[in-house]
Amino acid sequence: MSRITEFIHGARDIVPMIVGAIPFGIIFGTLAAGAGLSAWQTLGMSMLVFAGSSQFIAITLLSGGAGAAVVLLTTFVVNLRHALYSATLQPFVRHLPTRWRMPLAFWLTDEAFAVVQHRYAEKDESPHKHWYFFGAALAMYLNWQLCTLVGVLFGQAVPNLAAWGLDFAMLATFIGIVVPMLRNKPQVAAALVAGAVALACQGLPYKLGLMAAALCGIAVGVVLERRYRLDLIREDISCKPGA
């Protein structure tokens, strides 16, 4: 596909994730204004940080009087999961020049990763898959800025917006994307283990439960995937004539 086609398809395929992220952006704009940030400070955080969970945690800490060092350290730990995303996508983007890798790294979010890694897993030989990445990431970035602005301008007019349970839209979106991708036993086991660990460790500070869940899920997936491949190889050998 051409560059433009890849870009358009990326922007199109991330639309379900955008729908799920809309309530988060609006709620963030509302809470940030309520925490004492000016409109420009709130918009600036969305433009320069562009990490929903870290932004929510940052305004919570700031409103509680935490220092800059605490805010930076906490948001760093929360965003460690992005190292896993980067490691997964690195083989597909390492050939790109720095002018491509830098903005794509900045725009890499949970939502963009969920969509983009699926595109890179496809077997076609398109040389323009990074344009797909670009389209998906840019669409999510622009959506986040717009929703933050809506929250700043209109959020105060709706009382207790954060308690409406709108954040469930994001959870439902991720479930709808992840479940169809679980195609074999190692993948299902990894998802189940990650979910169980996340529930068991949800009380850990600084969202460390998310990192523990991710690492446990990866470990189980890698071990079982190796066994799964060995079993397939043995089965293939045993089915050959004369084996």
C-alpha angles and dihedrals in degrees: 000000000000124000093256092048092051090048093050093046091051092051090046097048094052093055093097089054090048090054089053092048097050095084091048093054093048093047091049092053089050096048095043091054090047091050091059102263116139121238091257093048091051094048091044091054091052092048097046103031102031096180115119101201092044092049092052091048092046095054090046091053093043093051088050092055098253118162126247093256092056092048093049095046094047095048090046091057092045091053096049088101087073088069087065091050091049093049090052095050098036096091090056099047105031091097092059121099120253092258087066102037096051099057093038089053091050093048094046107119135160090265096046091048092050090056102034099049088056090055093049090050091061114103100229118113099231109156092203103064090120087067087059087052089049094051094048095045096045092049091053092046094052090046091053092052093048093048092048089053091049090051092050095047102039108013095089090058091063112066119229094353093166091063094058093090094238091142089076087078090071093049092050090049093053092046090052091053100041101045097060089051094060097097104155141029097265091054093048091047092049091051093048093048092047091050093048093048091047090054093045093048100039091112094061115112125250091023090284088150089073092056092045090051093048094049094046092047091050093048093050092044094050094048095046093042090057091050090045092054093046090052090051091050092049091047091050092050093048091052094055118100113264094017 
